[in-house]
Tab-separated table of C-alpha atoms and ligand atoms in Angstrom:
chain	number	residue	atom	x	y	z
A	82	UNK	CA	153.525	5.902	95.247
A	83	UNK	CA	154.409	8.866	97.372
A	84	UNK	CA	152.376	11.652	96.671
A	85	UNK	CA	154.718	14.130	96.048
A	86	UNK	CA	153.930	17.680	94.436
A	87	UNK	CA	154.613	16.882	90.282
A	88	UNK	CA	157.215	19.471	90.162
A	89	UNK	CA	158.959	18.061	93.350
A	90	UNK	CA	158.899	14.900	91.857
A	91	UNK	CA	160.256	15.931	88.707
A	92	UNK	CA	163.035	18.118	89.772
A	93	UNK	CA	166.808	17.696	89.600
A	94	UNK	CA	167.972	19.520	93.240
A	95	UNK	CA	171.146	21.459	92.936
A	96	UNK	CA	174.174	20.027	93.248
A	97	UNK	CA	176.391	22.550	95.377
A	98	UNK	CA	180.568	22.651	95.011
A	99	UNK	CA	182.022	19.197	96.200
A	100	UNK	CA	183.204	19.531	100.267
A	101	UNK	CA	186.136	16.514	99.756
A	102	UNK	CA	185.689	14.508	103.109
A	103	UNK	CA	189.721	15.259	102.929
A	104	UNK	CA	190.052	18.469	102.841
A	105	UNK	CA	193.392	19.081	104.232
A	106	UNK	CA	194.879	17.305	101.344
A	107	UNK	CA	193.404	19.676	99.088
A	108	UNK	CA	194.117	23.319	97.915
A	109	UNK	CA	189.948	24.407	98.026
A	110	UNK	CA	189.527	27.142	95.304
A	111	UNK	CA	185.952	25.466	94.149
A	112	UNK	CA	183.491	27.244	96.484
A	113	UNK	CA	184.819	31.016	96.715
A	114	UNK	CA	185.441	30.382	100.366
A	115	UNK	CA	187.900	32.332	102.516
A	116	UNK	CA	191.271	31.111	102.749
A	117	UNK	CA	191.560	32.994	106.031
A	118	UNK	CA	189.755	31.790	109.262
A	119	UNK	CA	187.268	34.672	110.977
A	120	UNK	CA	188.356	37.417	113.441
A	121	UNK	CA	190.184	35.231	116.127
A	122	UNK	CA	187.150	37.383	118.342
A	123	UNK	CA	184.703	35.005	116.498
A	124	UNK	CA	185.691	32.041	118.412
A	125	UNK	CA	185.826	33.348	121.840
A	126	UNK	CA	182.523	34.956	121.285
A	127	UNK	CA	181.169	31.308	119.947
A	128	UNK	CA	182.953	29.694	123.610
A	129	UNK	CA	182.106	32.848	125.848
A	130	UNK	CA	178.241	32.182	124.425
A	131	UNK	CA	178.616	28.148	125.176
A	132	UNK	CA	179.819	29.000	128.472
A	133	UNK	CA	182.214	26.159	130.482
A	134	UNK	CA	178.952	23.329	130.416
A	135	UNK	CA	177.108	24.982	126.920
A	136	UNK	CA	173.843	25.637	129.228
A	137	UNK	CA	173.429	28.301	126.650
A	138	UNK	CA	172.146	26.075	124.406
A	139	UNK	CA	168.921	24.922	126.270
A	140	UNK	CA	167.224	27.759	125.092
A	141	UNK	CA	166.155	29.063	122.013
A	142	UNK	CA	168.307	31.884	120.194
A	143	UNK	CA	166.581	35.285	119.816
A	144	UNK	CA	163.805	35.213	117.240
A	145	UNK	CA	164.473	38.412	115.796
A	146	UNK	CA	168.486	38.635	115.611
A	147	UNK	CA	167.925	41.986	117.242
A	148	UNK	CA	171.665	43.127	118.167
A	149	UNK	CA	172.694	41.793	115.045
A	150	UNK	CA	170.141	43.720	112.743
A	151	UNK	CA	171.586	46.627	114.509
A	152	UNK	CA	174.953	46.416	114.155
A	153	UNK	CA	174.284	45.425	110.002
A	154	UNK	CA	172.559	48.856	109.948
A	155	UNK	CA	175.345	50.671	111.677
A	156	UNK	CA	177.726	49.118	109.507
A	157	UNK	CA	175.447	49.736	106.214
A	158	UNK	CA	173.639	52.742	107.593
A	159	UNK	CA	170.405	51.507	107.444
A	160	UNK	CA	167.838	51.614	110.079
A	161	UNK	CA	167.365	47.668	111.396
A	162	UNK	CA	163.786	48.281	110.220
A	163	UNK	CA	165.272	47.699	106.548
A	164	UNK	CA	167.562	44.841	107.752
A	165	UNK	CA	166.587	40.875	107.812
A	166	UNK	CA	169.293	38.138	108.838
A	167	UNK	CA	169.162	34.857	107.267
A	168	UNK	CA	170.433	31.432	107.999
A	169	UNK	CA	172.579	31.870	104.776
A	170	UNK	CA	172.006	34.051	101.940
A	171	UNK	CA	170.313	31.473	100.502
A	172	UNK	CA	167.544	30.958	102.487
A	173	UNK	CA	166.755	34.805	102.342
A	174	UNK	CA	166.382	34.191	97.978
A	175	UNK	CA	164.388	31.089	98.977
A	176	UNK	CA	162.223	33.627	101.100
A	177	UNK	CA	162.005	36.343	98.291
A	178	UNK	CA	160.859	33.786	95.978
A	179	UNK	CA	158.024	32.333	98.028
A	180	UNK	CA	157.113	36.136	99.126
A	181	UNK	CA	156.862	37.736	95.534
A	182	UNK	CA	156.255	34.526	93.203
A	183	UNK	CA	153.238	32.385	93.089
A	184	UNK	CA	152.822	29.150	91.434
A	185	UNK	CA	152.989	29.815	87.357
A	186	UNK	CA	154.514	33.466	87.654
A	187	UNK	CA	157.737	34.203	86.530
A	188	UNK	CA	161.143	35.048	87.623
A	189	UNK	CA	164.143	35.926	85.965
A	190	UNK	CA	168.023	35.805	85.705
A	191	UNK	CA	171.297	35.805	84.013
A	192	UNK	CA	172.889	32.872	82.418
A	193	UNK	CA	175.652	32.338	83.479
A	194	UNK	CA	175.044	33.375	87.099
A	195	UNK	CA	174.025	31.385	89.733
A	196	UNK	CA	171.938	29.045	89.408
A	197	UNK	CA	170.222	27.722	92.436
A	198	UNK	CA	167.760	31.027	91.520
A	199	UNK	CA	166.195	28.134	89.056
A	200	UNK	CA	166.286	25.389	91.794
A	201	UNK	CA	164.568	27.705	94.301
A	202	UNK	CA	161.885	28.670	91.628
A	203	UNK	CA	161.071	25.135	90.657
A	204	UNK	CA	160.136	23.838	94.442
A	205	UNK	CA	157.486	27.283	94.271
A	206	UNK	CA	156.319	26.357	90.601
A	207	UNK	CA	157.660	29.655	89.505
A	208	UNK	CA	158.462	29.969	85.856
A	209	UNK	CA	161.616	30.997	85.144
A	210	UNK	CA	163.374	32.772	82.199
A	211	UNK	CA	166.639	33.634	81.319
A	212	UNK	CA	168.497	36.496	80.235
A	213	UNK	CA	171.998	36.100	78.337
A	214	UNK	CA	175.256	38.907	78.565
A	215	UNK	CA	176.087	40.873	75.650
A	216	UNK	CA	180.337	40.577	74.971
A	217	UNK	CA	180.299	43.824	76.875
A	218	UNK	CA	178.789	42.331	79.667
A	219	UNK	CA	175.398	44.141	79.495
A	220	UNK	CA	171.613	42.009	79.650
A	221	UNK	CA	170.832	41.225	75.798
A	222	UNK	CA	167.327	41.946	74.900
A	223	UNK	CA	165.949	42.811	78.427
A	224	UNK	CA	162.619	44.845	77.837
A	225	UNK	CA	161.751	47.973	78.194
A	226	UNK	CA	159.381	46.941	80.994
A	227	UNK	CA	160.403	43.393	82.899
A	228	UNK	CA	156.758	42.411	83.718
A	229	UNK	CA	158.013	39.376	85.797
A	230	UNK	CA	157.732	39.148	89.526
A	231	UNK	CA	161.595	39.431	90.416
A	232	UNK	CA	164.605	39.365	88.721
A	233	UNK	CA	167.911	38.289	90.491
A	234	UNK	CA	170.683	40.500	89.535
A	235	UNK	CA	174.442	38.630	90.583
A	236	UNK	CA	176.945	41.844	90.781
A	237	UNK	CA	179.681	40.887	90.953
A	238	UNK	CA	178.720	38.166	88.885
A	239	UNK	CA	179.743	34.455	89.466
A	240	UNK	CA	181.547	32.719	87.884
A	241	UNK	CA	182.136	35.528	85.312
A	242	UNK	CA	183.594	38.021	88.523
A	243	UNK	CA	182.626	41.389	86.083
A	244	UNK	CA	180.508	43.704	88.101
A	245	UNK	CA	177.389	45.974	86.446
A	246	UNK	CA	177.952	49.808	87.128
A	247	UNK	CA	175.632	51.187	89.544
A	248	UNK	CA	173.346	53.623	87.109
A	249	UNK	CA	173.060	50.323	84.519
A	250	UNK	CA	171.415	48.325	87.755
A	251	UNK	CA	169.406	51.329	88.465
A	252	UNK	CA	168.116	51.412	85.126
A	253	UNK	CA	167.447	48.232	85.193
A	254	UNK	CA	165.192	49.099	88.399
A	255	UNK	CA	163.464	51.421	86.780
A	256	UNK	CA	162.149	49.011	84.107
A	257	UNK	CA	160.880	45.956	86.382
A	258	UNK	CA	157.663	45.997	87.391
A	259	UNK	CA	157.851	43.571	89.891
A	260	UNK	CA	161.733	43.593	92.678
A	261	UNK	CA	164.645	43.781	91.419
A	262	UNK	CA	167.281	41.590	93.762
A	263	UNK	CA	170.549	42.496	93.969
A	264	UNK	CA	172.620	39.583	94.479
A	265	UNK	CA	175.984	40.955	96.712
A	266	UNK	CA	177.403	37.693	97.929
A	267	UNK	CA	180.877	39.371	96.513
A	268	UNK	CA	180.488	42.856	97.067
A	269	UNK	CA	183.074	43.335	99.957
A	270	UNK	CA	185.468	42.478	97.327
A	271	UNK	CA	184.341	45.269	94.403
A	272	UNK	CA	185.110	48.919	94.101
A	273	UNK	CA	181.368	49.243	94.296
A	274	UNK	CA	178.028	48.262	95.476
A	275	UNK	CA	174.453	49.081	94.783
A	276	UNK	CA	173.116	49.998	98.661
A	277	UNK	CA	172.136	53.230	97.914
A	278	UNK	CA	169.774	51.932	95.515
A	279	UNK	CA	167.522	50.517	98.144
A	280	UNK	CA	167.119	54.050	99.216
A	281	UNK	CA	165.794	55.347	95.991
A	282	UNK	CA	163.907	52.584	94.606
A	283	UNK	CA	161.206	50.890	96.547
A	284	UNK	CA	161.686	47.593	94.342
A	285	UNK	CA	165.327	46.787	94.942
A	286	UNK	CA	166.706	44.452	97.573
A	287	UNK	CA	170.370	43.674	98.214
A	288	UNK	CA	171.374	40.444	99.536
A	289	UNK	CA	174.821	40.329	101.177
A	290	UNK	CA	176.217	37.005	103.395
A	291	UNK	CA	179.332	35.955	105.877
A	292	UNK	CA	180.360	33.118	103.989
A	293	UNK	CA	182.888	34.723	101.507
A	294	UNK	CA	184.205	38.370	103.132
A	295	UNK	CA	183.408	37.382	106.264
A	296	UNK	CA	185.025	33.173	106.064
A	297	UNK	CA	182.037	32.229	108.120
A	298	UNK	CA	180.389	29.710	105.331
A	299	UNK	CA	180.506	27.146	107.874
A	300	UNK	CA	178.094	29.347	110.115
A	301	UNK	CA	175.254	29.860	107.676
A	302	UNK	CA	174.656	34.044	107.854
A	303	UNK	CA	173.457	35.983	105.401
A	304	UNK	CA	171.256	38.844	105.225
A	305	UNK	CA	168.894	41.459	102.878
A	306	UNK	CA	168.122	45.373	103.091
A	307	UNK	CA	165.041	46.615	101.820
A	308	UNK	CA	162.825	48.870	102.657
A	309	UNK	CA	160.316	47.800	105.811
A	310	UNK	CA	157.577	46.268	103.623
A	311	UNK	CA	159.681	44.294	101.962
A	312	UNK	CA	161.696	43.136	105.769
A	313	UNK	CA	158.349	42.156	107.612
A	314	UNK	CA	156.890	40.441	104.779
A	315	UNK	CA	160.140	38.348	104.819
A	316	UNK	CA	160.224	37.930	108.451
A	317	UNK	CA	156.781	36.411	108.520
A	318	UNK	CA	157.741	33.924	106.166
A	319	UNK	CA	161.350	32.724	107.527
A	320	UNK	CA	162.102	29.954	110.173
A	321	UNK	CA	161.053	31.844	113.302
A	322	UNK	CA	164.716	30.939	115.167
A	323	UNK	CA	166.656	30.795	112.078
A	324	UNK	CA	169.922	32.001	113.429
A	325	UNK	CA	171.346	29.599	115.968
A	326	UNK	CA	173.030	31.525	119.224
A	327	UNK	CA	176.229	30.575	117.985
A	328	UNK	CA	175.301	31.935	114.715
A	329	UNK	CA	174.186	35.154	116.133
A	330	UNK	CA	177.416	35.297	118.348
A	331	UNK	CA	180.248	34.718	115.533
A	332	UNK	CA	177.890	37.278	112.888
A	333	UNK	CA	178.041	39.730	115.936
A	334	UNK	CA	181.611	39.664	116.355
A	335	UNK	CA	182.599	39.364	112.836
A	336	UNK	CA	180.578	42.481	111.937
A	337	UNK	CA	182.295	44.333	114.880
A	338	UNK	CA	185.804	43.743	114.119
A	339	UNK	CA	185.653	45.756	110.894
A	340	UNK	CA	189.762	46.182	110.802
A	341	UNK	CA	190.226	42.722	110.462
A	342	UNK	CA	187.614	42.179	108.260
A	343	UNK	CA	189.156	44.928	105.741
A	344	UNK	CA	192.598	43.355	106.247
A	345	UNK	CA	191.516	40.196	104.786
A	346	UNK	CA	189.499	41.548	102.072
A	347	UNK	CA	192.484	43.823	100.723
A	348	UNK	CA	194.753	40.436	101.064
A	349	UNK	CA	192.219	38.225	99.053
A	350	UNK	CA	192.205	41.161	96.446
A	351	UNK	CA	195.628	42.007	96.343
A	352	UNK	CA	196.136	38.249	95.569
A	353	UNK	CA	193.464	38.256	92.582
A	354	UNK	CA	195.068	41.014	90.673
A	355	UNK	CA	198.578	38.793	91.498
A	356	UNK	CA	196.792	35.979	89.942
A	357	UNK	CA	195.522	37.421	86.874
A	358	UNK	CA	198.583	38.804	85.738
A	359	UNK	CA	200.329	35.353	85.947
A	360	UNK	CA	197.309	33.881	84.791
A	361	UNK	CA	197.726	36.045	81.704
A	362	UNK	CA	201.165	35.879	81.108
A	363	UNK	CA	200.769	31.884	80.798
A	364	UNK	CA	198.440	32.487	77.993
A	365	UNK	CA	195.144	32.239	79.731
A	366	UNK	CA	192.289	34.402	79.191
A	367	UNK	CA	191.177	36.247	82.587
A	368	UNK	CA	187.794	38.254	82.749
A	369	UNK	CA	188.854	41.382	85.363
A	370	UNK	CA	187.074	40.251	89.119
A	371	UNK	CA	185.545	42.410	91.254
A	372	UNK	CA	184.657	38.730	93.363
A	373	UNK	CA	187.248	36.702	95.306
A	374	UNK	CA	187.570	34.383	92.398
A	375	UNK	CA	188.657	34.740	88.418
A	376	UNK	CA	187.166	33.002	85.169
A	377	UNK	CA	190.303	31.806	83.607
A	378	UNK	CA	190.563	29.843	80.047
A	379	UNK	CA	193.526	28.124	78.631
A	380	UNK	CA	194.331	28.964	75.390
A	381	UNK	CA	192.961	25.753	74.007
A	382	UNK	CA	189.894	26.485	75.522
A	383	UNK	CA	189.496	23.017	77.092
A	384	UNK	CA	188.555	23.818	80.620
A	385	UNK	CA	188.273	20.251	81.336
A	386	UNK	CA	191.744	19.375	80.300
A	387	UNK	CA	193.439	21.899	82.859
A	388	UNK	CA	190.334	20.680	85.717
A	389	UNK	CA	191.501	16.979	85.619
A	390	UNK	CA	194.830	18.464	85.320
A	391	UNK	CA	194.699	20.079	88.780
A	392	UNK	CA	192.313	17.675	90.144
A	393	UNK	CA	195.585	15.075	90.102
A	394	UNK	CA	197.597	17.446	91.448
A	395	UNK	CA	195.117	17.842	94.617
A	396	UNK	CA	194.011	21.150	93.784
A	397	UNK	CA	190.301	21.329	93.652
A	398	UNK	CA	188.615	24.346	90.823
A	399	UNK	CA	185.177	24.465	89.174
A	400	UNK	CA	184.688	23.365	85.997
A	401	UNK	CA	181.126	24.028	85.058
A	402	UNK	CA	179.567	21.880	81.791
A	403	UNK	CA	177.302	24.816	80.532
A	404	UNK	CA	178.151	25.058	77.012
A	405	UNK	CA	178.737	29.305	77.585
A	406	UNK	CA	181.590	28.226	80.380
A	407	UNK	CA	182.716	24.637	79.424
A	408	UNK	CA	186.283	26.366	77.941
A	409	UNK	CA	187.136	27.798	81.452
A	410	UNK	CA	186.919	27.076	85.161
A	411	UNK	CA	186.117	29.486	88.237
A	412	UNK	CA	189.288	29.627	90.556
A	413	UNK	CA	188.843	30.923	93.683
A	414	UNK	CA	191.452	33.183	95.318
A	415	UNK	CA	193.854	31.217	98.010
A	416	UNK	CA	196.354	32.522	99.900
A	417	UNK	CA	199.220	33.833	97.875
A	418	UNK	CA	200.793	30.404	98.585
A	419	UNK	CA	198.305	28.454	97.081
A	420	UNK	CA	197.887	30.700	94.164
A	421	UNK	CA	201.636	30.318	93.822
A	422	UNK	CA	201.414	26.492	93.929
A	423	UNK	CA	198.354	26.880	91.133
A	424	UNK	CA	200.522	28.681	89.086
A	425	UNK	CA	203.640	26.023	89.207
A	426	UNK	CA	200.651	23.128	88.560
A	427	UNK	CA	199.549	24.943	85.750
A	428	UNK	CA	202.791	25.566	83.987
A	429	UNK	CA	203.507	21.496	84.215
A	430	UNK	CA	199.859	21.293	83.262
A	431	UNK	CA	200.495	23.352	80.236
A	432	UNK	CA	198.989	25.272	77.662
A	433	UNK	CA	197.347	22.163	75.751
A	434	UNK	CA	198.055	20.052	72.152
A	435	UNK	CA	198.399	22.589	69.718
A	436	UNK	CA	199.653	26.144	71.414
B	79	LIG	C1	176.061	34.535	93.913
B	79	LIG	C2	175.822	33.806	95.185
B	79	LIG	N1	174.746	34.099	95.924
B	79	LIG	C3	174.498	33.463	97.081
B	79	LIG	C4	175.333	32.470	97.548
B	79	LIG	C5	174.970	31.749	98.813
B	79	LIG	O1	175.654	32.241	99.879
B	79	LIG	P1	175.372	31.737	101.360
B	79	LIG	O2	176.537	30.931	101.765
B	79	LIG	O3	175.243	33.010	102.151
B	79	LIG	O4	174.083	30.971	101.371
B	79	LIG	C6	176.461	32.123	96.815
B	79	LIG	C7	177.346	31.045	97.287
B	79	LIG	O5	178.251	30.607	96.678
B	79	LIG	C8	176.716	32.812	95.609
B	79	LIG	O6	177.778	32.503	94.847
């Protein structure tokens, strides 16, 4: 018998959106990616770093992602002092967890949201508890003091898209005890963000990444701003070369070219609000996104029905079985051709037995 940790041993692992080995054939709207490649400046800042023979490579990247903590805090106006980059946003809520919550202590967050929160907890032996949403999308029962070591806050949510106003997050601040973590992986696409409560609050951290705004999921970048204590106790913990060179080189130019960047975003957005309106006038109910993807259920609320539906049609969605989502499926927003090529699938798909 290996002698694994127990909770290793007994844990499920999480089981990320499927990455079909054909992925040409496919319209992707499973994984909230980008339809749009990166800043065209990405890739020649990827070759100019590999150089003509990729010599580049035989040394390590810088440990600290210096230039690229700097240009984050231009961009977010924060000194680089409050600024850590991460291989991923993930592994930065991995680090958070194994900085703030020992074995048996508990963390907390919202059901439906994301949960590889839950995954990361179980490998630390963190407990974990969850919170539900009212129908107005507010936290249902949360206490008047959150004695739990962090809570992870998704705004804009996923899959639900909704975002929490900025004084109901700082409220929320004010009652937890232990960090309150801001989860922006789809702020770029929102009217609003929570930044400026890192400022005021000593317990709140905001985690952005690349992988949606920025279509650099294939890079792994992500990144949190807190204040200092909160950065160095993070940086002692992370990978000490986390971000590869031409990790560091594609984040640096993506960051920089902030008019293509905005061009995109306004495109992916200007598509969602297209999509919901069709969306709706099929039938379908559409929670409002503030993320680059909508909720969306048919009006016979069987979300499997329209999945498979699509899934024949080579168009790829998420369907998730939690019983609070099983009725709907998270679409993420194509370009407007593929949204316009949903639409026709779903109208042959249509609107189920008895509507
Ligand atoms: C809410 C949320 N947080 C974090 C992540 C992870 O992002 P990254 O690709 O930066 O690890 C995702 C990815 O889908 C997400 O949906």
């Amino acid at each position: 018998m290996i002698p694994l940790r127990p909770a290793i041993q007994t844990m499920a692992g999480y089981i990320p959106g499927y990455q079909p080995p054909d992925i040409a054939c496919w319209i992707k709207l499973n994984t909230n990616e980008n339809p749009y490649p990166p800043t065209p400046k990405v890739r020649d800042a990827i070759l100019e770093e590999l150089g003509c023979d990729g010599a580049s490579l035989r040394t390590y990247p810088s440990a600290s992602s210096e230039r690229l903590r700097q240009a984050a805090g231009e961009l977010y106006g924060f000194d680089p002092s409050w600024i850590i980059m991460a291989n991923g946003s993930d592994e930065v809520l991995n680090n958070l967890i194994r900085a703030f919550a020992g074995e048996g202590e508990e963390i907390a967050y919202i059901h439906p949201s994301y949960s590889y929160y839950a995954t990361l907890a179980e490998i630390q032996g963190a407990q974990v508890r969850t919170f539900s949403l009212t129908d107005e999308f507010r936290i249902a029962g949360f206490p008047q003091r959150y004695t739990g070591k962090l809570f992870f806050l998704t705004s804009p949510n996923s899959p639900l898209g909704f975002a929490f106003p900025t004084d109901y997050i700082e409220t929320l601040a004010t009652r937890c005890d232990g960090m309150l973590v801001v989860d922006e992986a789809y702020a770029d696409f929102a009217t609003d963000n929570a930044l400026d409560l890192v400022r005021r609050h000593e317990n709140v951290v905001i985690t952005r990444t690349l992988s949606k705004s920025y279509a650099l999921a294939g890079m792994r970048l992500g990144l949190a701003i807190a204040r200092p204590t909160v950065i160095a106790a993070l940086d002692k913990i992370r990978d000490h070369y986390n971000l590869d060179r031409l990790a560091q080189a594609a984040c640096l130019a993506a960051l920089q070219d902030q008019t293509y960047f905005r061009t995109r975003c306004d495109q992916v957005t200007s598509t969602r609000e297209f999509f919901t309106q069709e969306l709706r006038k099929l039938n379908y109910t559409v929670i409002s996104s503030q993320g680059n993807f909508v909720f969306a259920s048919p009006p016979d609320r069987d979300g499997r029905r329209v999945y498979e539906g699509l899934y024949a049609r080579k168009i790829l969605v998420r369907h998730f079985s939690a019983p609070l989502l099983v009725h709907g499926l998270r679409i993420s927003i194509g370009t407007r051709q593929e949204m316009e090529q949903t639409l026709s699938a779903l109208r042959e798909i249509g609107q189920g037995p008895d509507t």
